[in-house]
Short mmCIF file of C-alpha atoms in Angstrom, two decimals:
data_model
loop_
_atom_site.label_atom_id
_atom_site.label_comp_id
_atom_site.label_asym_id
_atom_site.label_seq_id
_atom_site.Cartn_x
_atom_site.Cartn_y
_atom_site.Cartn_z
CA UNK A 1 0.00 0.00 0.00
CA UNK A 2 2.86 2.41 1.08
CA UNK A 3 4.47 1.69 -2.25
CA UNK A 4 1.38 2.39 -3.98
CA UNK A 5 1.35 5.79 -2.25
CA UNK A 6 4.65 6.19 -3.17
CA UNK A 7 4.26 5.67 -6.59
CA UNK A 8 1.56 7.73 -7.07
CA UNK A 9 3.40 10.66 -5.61
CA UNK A 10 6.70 10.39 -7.77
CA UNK A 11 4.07 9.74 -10.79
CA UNK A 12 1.96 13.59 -10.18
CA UNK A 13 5.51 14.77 -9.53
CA UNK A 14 6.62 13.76 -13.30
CA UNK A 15 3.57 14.64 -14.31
CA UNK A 16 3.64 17.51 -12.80
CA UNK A 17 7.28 18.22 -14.86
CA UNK A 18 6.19 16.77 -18.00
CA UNK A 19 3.47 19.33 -18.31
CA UNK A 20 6.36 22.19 -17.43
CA UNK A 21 8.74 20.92 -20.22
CA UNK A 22 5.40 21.21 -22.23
CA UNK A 23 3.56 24.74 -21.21
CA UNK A 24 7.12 26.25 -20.51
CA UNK A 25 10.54 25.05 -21.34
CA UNK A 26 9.40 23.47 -24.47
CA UNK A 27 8.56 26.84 -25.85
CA UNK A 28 11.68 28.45 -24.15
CA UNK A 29 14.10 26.20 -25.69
CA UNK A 30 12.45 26.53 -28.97
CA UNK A 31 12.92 30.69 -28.37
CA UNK A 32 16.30 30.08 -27.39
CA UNK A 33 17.38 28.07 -30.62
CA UNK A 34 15.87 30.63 -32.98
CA UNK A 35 17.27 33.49 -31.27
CA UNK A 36 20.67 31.83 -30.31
CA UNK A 37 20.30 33.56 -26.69
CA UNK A 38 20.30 31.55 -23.38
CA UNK A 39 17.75 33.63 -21.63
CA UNK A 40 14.75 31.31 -20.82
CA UNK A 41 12.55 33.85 -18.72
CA UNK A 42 12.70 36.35 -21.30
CA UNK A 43 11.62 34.15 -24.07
CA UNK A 44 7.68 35.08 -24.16
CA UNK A 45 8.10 38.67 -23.63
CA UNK A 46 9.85 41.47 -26.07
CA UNK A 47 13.23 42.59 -25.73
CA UNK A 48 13.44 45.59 -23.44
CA UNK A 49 14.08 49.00 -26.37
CA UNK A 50 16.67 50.89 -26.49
CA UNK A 51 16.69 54.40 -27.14
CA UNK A 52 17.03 55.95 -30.74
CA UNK A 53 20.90 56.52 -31.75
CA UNK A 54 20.68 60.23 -31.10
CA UNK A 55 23.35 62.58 -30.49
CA UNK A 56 23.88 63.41 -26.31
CA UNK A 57 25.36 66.45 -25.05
CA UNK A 58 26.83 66.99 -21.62
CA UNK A 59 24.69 67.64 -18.55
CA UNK A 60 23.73 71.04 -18.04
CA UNK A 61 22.06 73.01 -15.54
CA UNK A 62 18.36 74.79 -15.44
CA UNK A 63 20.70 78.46 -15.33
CA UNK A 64 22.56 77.76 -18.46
CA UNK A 65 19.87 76.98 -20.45
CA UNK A 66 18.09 80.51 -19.03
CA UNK A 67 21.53 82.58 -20.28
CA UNK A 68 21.54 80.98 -23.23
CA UNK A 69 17.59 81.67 -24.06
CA UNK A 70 17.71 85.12 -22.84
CA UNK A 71 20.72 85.81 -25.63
CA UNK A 72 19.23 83.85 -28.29
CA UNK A 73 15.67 83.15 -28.27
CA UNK A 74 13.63 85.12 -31.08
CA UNK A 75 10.86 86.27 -29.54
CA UNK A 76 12.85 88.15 -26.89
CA UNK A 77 14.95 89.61 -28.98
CA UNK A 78 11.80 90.91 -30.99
CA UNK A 79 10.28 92.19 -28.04
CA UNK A 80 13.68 94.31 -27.52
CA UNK A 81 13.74 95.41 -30.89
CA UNK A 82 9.69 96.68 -30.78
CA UNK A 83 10.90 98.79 -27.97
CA UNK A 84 13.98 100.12 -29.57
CA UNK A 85 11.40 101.08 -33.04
CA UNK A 86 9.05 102.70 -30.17
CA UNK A 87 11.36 104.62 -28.51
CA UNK A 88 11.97 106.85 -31.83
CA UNK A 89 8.37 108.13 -31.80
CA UNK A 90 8.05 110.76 -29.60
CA UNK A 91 10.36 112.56 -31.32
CA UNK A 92 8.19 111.83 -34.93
CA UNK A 93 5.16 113.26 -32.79
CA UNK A 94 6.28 116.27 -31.24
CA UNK A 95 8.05 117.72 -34.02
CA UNK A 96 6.86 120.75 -35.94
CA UNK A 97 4.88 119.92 -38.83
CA UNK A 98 6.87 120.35 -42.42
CA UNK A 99 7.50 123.60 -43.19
CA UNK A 100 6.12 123.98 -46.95
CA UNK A 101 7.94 125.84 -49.38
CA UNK A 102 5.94 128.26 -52.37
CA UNK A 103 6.98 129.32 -55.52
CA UNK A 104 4.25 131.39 -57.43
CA UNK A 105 4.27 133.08 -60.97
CA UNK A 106 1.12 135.79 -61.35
CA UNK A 107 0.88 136.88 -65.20
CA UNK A 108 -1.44 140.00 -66.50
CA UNK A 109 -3.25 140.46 -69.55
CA UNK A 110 -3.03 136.69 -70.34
CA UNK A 111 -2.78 133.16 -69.43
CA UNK A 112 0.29 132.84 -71.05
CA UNK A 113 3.60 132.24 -68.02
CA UNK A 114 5.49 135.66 -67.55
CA UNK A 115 3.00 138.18 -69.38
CA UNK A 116 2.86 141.25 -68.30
CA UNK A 117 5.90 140.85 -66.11
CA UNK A 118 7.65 143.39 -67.81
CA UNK A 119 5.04 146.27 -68.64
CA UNK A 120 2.49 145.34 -65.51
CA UNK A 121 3.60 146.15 -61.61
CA UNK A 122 0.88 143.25 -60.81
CA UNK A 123 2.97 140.71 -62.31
CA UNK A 124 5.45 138.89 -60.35
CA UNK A 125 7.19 135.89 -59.69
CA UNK A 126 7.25 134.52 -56.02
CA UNK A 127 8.91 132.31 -53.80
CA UNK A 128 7.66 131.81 -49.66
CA UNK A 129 7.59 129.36 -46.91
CA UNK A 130 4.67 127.97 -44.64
CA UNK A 131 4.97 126.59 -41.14
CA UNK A 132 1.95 125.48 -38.98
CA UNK A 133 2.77 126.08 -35.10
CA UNK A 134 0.62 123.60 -32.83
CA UNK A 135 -0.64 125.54 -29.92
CA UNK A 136 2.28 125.41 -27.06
CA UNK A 137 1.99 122.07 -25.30
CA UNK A 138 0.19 119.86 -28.10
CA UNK A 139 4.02 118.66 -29.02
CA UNK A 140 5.17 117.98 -25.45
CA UNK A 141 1.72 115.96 -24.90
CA UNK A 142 2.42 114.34 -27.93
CA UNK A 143 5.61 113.15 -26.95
CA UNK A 144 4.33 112.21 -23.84
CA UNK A 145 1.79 109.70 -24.69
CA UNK A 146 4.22 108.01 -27.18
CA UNK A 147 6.99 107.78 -24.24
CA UNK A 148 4.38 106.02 -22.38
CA UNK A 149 3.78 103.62 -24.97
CA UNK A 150 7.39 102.96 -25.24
CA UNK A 151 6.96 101.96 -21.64
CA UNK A 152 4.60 99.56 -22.14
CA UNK A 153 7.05 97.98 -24.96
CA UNK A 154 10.05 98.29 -22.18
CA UNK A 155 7.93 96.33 -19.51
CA UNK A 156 6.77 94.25 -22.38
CA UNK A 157 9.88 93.17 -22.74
CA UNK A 158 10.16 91.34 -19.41
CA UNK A 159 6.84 89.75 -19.73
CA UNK A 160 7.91 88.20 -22.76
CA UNK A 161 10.97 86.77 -21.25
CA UNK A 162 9.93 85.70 -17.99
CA UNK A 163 7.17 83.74 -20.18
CA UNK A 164 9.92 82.09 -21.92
CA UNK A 165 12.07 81.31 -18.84
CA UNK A 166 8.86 79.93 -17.38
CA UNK A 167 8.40 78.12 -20.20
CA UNK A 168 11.80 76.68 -20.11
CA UNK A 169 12.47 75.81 -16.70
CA UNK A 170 8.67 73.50 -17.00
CA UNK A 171 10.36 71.81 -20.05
CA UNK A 172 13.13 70.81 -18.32
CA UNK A 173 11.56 69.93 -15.39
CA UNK A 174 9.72 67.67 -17.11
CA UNK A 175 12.19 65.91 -19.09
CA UNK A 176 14.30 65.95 -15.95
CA UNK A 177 11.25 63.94 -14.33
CA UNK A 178 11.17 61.61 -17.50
CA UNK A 179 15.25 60.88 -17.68
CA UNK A 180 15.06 59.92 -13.94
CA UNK A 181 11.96 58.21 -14.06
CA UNK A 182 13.56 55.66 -17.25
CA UNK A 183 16.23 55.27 -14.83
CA UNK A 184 13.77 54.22 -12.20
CA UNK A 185 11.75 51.78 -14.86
CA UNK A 186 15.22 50.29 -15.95
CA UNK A 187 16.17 49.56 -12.26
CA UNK A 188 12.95 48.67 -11.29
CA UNK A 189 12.70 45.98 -14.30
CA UNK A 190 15.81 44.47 -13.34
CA UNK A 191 14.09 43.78 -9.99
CA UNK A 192 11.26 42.32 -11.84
CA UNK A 193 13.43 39.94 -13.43
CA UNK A 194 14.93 38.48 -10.12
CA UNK A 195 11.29 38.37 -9.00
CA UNK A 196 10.54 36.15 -12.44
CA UNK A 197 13.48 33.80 -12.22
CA UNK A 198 12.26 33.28 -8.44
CA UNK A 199 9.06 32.67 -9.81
CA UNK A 200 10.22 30.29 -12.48
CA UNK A 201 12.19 28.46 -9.72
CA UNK A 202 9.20 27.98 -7.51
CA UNK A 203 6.97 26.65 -10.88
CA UNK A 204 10.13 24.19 -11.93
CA UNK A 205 9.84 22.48 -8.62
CA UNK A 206 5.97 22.12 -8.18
CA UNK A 207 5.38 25.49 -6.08
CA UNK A 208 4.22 27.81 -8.38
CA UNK A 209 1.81 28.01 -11.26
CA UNK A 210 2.13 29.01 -14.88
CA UNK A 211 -0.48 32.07 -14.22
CA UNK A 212 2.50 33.79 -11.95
CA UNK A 213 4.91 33.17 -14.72
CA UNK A 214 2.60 34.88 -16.96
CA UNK A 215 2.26 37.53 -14.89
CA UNK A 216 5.66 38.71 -13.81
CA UNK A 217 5.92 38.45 -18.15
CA UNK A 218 2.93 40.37 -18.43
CA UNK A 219 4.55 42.70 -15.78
CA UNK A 220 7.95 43.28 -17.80
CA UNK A 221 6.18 43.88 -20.86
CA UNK A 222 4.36 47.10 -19.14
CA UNK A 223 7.21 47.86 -18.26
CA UNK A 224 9.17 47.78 -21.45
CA UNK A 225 5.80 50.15 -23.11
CA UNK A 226 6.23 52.50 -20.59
CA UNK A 227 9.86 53.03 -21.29
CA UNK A 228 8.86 53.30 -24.58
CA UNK A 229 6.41 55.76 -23.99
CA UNK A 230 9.08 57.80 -21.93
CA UNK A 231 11.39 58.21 -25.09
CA UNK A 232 8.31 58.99 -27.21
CA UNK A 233 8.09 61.84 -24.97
CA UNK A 234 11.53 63.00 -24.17
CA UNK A 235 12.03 63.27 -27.79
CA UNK A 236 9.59 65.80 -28.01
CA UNK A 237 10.22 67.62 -25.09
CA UNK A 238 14.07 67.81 -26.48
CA UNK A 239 12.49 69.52 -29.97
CA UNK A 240 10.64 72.24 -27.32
CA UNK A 241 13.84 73.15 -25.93
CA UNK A 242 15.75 73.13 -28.40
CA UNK A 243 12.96 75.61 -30.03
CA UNK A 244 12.93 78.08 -27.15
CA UNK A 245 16.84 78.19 -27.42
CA UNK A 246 16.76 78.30 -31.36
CA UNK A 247 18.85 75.75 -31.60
CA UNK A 248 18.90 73.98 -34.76
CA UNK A 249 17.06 70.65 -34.36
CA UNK A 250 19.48 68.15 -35.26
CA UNK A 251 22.02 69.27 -32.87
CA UNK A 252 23.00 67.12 -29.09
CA UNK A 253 20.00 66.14 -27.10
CA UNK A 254 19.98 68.77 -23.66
CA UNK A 255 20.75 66.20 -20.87
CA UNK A 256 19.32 67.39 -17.31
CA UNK A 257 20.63 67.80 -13.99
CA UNK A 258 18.79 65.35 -11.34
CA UNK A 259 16.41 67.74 -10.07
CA UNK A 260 16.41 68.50 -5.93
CA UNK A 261 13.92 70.19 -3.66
CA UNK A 262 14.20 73.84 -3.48
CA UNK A 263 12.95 75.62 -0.55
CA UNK A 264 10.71 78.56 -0.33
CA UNK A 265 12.07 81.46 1.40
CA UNK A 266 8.95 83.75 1.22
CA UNK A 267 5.60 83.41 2.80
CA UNK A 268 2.73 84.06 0.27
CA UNK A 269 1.90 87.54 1.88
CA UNK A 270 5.26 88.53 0.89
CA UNK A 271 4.81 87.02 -2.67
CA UNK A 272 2.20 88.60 -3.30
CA UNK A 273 3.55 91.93 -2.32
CA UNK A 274 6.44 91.47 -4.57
CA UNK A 275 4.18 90.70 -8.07
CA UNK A 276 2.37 93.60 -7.01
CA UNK A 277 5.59 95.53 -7.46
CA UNK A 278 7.35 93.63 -9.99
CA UNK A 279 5.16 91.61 -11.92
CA UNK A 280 5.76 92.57 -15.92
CA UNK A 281 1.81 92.50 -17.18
CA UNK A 282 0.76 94.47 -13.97
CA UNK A 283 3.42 96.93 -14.38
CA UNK A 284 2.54 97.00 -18.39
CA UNK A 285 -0.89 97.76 -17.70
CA UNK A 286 -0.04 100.39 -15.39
CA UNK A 287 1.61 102.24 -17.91
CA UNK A 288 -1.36 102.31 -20.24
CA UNK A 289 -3.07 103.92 -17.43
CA UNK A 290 -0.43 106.40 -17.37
CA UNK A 291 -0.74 106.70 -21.11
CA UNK A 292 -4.80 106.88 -21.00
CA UNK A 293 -4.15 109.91 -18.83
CA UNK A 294 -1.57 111.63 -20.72
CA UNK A 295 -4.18 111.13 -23.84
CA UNK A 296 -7.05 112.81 -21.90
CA UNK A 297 -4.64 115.90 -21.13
CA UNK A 298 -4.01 115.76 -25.06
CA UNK A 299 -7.67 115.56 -25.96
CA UNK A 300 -8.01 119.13 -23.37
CA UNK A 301 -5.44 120.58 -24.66
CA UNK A 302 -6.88 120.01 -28.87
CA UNK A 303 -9.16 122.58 -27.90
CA UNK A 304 -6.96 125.36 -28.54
CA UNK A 305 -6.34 126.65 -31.56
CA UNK A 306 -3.32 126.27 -33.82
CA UNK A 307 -1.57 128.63 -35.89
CA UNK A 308 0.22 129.02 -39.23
CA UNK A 309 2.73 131.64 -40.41
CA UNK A 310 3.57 132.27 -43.94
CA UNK A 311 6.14 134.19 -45.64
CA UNK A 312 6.54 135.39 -49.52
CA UNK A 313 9.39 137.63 -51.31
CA UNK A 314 6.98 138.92 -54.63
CA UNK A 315 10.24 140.13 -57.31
CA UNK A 316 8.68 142.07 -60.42
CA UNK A 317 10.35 143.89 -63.22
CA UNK A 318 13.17 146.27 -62.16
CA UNK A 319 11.50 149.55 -63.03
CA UNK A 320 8.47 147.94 -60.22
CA UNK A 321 8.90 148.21 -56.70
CA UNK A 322 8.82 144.18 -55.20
CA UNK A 323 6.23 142.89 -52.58
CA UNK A 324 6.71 141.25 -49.04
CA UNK A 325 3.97 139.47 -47.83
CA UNK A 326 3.54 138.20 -44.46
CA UNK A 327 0.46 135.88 -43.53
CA UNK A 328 -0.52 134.79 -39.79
CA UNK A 329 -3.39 132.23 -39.65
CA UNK A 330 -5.31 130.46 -36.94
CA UNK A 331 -6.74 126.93 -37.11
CA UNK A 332 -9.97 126.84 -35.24
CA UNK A 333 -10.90 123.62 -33.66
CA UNK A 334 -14.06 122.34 -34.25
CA UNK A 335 -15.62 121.52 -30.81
CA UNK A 336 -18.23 119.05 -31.43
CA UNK A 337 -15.34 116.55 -32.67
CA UNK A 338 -12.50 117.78 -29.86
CA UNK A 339 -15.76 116.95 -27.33
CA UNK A 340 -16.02 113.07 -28.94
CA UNK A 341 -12.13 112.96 -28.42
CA UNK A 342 -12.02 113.94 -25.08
CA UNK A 343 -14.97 111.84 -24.42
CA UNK A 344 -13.32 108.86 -26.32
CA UNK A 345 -9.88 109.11 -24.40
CA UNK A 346 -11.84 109.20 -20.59
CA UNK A 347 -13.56 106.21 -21.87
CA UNK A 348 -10.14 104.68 -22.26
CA UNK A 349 -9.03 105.64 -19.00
CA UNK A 350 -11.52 103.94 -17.53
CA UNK A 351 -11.44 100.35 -19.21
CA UNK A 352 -7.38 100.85 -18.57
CA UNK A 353 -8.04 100.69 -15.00
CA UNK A 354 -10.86 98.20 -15.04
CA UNK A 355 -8.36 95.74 -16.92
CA UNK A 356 -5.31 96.65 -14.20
CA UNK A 357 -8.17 95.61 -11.93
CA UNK A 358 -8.48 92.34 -13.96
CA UNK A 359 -4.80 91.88 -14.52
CA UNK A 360 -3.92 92.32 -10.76
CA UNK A 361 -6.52 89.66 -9.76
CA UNK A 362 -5.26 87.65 -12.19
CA UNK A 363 -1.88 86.92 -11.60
CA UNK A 364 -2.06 87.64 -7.41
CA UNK A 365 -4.64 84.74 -7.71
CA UNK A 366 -1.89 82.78 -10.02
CA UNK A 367 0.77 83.20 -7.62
CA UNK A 368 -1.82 82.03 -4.73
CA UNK A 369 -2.54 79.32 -6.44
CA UNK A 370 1.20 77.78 -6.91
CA UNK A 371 2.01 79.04 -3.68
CA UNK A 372 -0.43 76.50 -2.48
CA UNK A 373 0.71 74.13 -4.79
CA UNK A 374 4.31 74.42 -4.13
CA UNK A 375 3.52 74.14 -0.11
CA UNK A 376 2.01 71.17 -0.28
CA UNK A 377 4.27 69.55 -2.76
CA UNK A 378 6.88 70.29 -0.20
CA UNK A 379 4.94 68.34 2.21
CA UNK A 380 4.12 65.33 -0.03
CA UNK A 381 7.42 64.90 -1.17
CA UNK A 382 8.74 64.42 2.57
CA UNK A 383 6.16 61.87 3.17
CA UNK A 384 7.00 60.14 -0.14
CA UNK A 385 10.82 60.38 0.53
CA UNK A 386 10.55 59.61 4.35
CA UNK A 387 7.82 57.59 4.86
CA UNK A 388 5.92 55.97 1.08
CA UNK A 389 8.94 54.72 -0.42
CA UNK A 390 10.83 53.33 2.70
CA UNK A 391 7.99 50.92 3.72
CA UNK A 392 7.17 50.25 -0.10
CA UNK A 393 10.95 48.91 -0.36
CA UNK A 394 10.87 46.85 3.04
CA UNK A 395 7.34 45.06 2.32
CA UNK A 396 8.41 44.54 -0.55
CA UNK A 397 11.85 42.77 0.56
CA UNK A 398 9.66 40.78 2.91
CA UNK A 399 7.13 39.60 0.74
CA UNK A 400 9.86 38.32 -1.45
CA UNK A 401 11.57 37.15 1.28
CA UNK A 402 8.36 34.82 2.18
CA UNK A 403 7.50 33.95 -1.48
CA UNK A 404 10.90 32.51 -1.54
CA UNK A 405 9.75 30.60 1.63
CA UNK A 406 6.44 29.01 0.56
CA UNK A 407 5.05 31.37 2.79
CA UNK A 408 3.35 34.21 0.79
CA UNK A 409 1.56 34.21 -2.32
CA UNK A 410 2.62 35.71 -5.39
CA UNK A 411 -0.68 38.92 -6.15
CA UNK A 412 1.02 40.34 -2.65
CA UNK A 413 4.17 39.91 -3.97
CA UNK A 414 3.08 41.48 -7.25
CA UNK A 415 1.62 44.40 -5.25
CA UNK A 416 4.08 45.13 -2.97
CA UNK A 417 6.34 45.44 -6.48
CA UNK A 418 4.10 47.99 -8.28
CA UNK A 419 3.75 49.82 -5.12
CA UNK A 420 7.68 50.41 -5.10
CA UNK A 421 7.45 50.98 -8.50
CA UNK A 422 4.20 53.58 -8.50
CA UNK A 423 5.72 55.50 -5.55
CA UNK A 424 9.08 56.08 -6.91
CA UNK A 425 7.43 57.30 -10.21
CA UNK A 426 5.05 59.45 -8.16
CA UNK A 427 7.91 60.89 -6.23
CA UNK A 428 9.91 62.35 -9.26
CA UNK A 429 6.64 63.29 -11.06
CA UNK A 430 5.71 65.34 -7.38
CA UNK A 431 9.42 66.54 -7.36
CA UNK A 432 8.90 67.96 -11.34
CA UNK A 433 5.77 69.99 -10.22
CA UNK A 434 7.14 70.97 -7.56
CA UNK A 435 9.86 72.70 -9.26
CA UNK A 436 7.31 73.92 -12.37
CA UNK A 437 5.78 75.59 -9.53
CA UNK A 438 8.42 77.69 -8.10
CA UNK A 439 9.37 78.91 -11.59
CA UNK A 440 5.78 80.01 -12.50
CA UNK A 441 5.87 81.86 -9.01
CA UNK A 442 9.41 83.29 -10.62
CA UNK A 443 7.73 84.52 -13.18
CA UNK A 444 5.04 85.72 -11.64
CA UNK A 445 6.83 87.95 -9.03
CA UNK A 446 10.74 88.26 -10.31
CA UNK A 447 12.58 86.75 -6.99
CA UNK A 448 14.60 83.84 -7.61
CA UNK A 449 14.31 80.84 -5.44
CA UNK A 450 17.76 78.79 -4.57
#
């Protein structure tokens, strides 16, 4: 009877084998010969992809790439230029109008050029000037309002390239996150594959099941699409940057400093003081209230009249005495339309400071907002760093540590593996934002955080 027993359990266990060598190592073996590797646990999953054969520069820093954008990107350097073009029109509008010049033939007796010049004292030939005079202040107002829109180009200026610099810094934040996070996948993958050859083990001696082989495959393969998906996307992150530096596209690949929490040395009462001050788009549309204003002392001052003076040497025949004429003329406004002006301009006033209203709401609500976001990004990533990650890693060594044993299935096991592997993810994509925070609050109110 006991050797009846006995046979029956050496017969499941070769059973048991048989139908491994079948489901498993048959199919292994046959992967193996084709592809001349010796790999058997990689055989029914894809080969982990590599990235593109693309040229790699040296690691740079978040600063050098600002220098470099300030000197070369376009659309700062055609936001300087607009300002430079606006700064020569003050001097367009507050000169004197062009003086004419007047050269006159009057003939007697007949249509003819010249008759009667010689027997006539009516007939002359002429030659004069004209200058209109705007009524004293017009040209200084004039200048005025064009200064102040040349102030609005100045501060313009600065918007534009803290947009850019904000821009920036979130792109390489970004594919800072993404160039540590492949890291992470690659490591974490590696991991994986100690966790399938344990697996494996465990199946080859009657532990385990084929559905936990399957899985730790189906694992790696997630894996090896989400590392795809990361050089999918640092690839085009790589063409922004290399846009907002106007660098030619084919050139190295930027490659990113490992990004590290930077603290925030001002409390949001204080922030919000400083964009108040030096925030670009407030500042710009407080100069087009200035310039609204300087326009309504314009539109006052078109009220008075301006004049014109005129000047003309008359030479006849020799035996005639010449004529000098002298002509003084004023330009009368007409009211009705100097009334619509003046009307028009205090209208503008008005919606100038309605949208400074807006605009200040705006952007204090903006800097608010990533204040908030910043603070408790700060907070998460000390729980992820001191607290998330840290147990992830040790339940994680323990539930291997009792799969190993018999003494712990393998979904916990699975689980404690994607929770190591979601949490470090999580961390770097928190630490990114983070950092995409405190350069929008940059922009937003000009202070530079270390």
């Amino acid at each position: 009877m006991e050797a009846l027993c006995a046979f029956a359990r050496n017969f499941a266990i070769l059973k048991h084998r048989c139908l491994y060598v079948l489901v498993v190592a048959l199919p292994i073996a046959l992967a193996s010969v084709a592809s001349g590797q010796q790999q058997p646990h990689e055989s029914n999953v894809p080969n982990q992809p590599g990235p593109v054969s693309r040229d790699t520069g040296p690691v740079v820093s978040v600063q050098e790439l600002v220098h470099e954008a300030e000197q070369n990107n376009p659309d700062i350097s055609a936001a300087r230029r607009g300002y430079e073009a606006a700064t020569h029109v003050a001097s367009q509008v507050s000169a004197l109008p062009d003086t004419q010049l007047t050269v006159q033939q009057f003939a007697v007796g007949s249509p003819r050029p010249f008759a009667g010049y010689t027997n006539s004292e009516f007939a002359y030939i002429g030659i004069g000037a004209s200058q209109e005079i705007p009524f004293p202040g017009k040209r200084s107002l004039r200048g005025q309002v064009a200064n102040r829109e040349a102030d609005v180009r100045q501060t313009q200026i600065e918007s534009v390239r803290r947009g850019i610099i904000a821009k920036l810094k979130a792109t390489y934040f970004r594919l800072a996150y993404l160039q540590q996070t492949l890291s992470v996948l690659e490591r974490d993958d590696k991991m994986l594959a100690d966790v399938q050859q344990v697996v494996e083990s465990r199946y080859r001696v009657g532990q385990g099941n084929q559905q936990e082989v399957l899985k730790a495959q189906l694992q790696h393969t997630k894996i090896l699409q989400e590392i795809t998906m990361h050089h999918r996307e640092v690839r085009q992150l790589e063409a922004q940057l290399k846009q907002l530096l106007n660098r030619p596209q084919d050139t190295a690949d930027v490659q990113t400093e490992p990004l590290a929490v930077r603290n925030i040395q001002y409390s949001a009462s204080d922030l919000l003081d400083l964009a108040k001050q030096q925030n670009p788009d407030i500042q710009a549309q407080q100069q087009m209230v200035r310039k609204t204003e300087s326009q309504i002392e314009l539109a006052h001052k078109e009220f008075r009249p301006d004049f014109n003076v005129q000047y003309m040497y008359e030479n006849t025949d020799r035996k005639f005495r010449d004529y000098y004429v002298a002509t003084f003329g004023i330009n009368l406004p007409n009211r009705g339309r100097r009334k619509a002006e003046l009307a028009e301009a205090e209208a503008n006033r008005e919606q100038a400071n309605k949208l400074l209203e807006a605009e200040s709401q705006r952007r204090l609500a903006e800097v608010q907002d990533q204040y908030v976001l910043a603070e408790t990004s700060t907070e998460q990533l000390k729980i992820y760093k001191e607290g998330l990650i840290p147990q992830s890693e040790a339940t994680f060594r323990s539930a291997l540590a009792a799969y190993r044993a018999n003494r712990q299935d393998f979904e916990t096991l699975l689980s404690s593996f994607l929770d190591v592997l979601n949490l470090q993810v999580e961390y770097q994509r928190e630490l990114a934002d983070h950092e995409s925070a405190l350069a929008q609050l940059e922009a937003l109110t000009g202070v530079n955080f270390q």
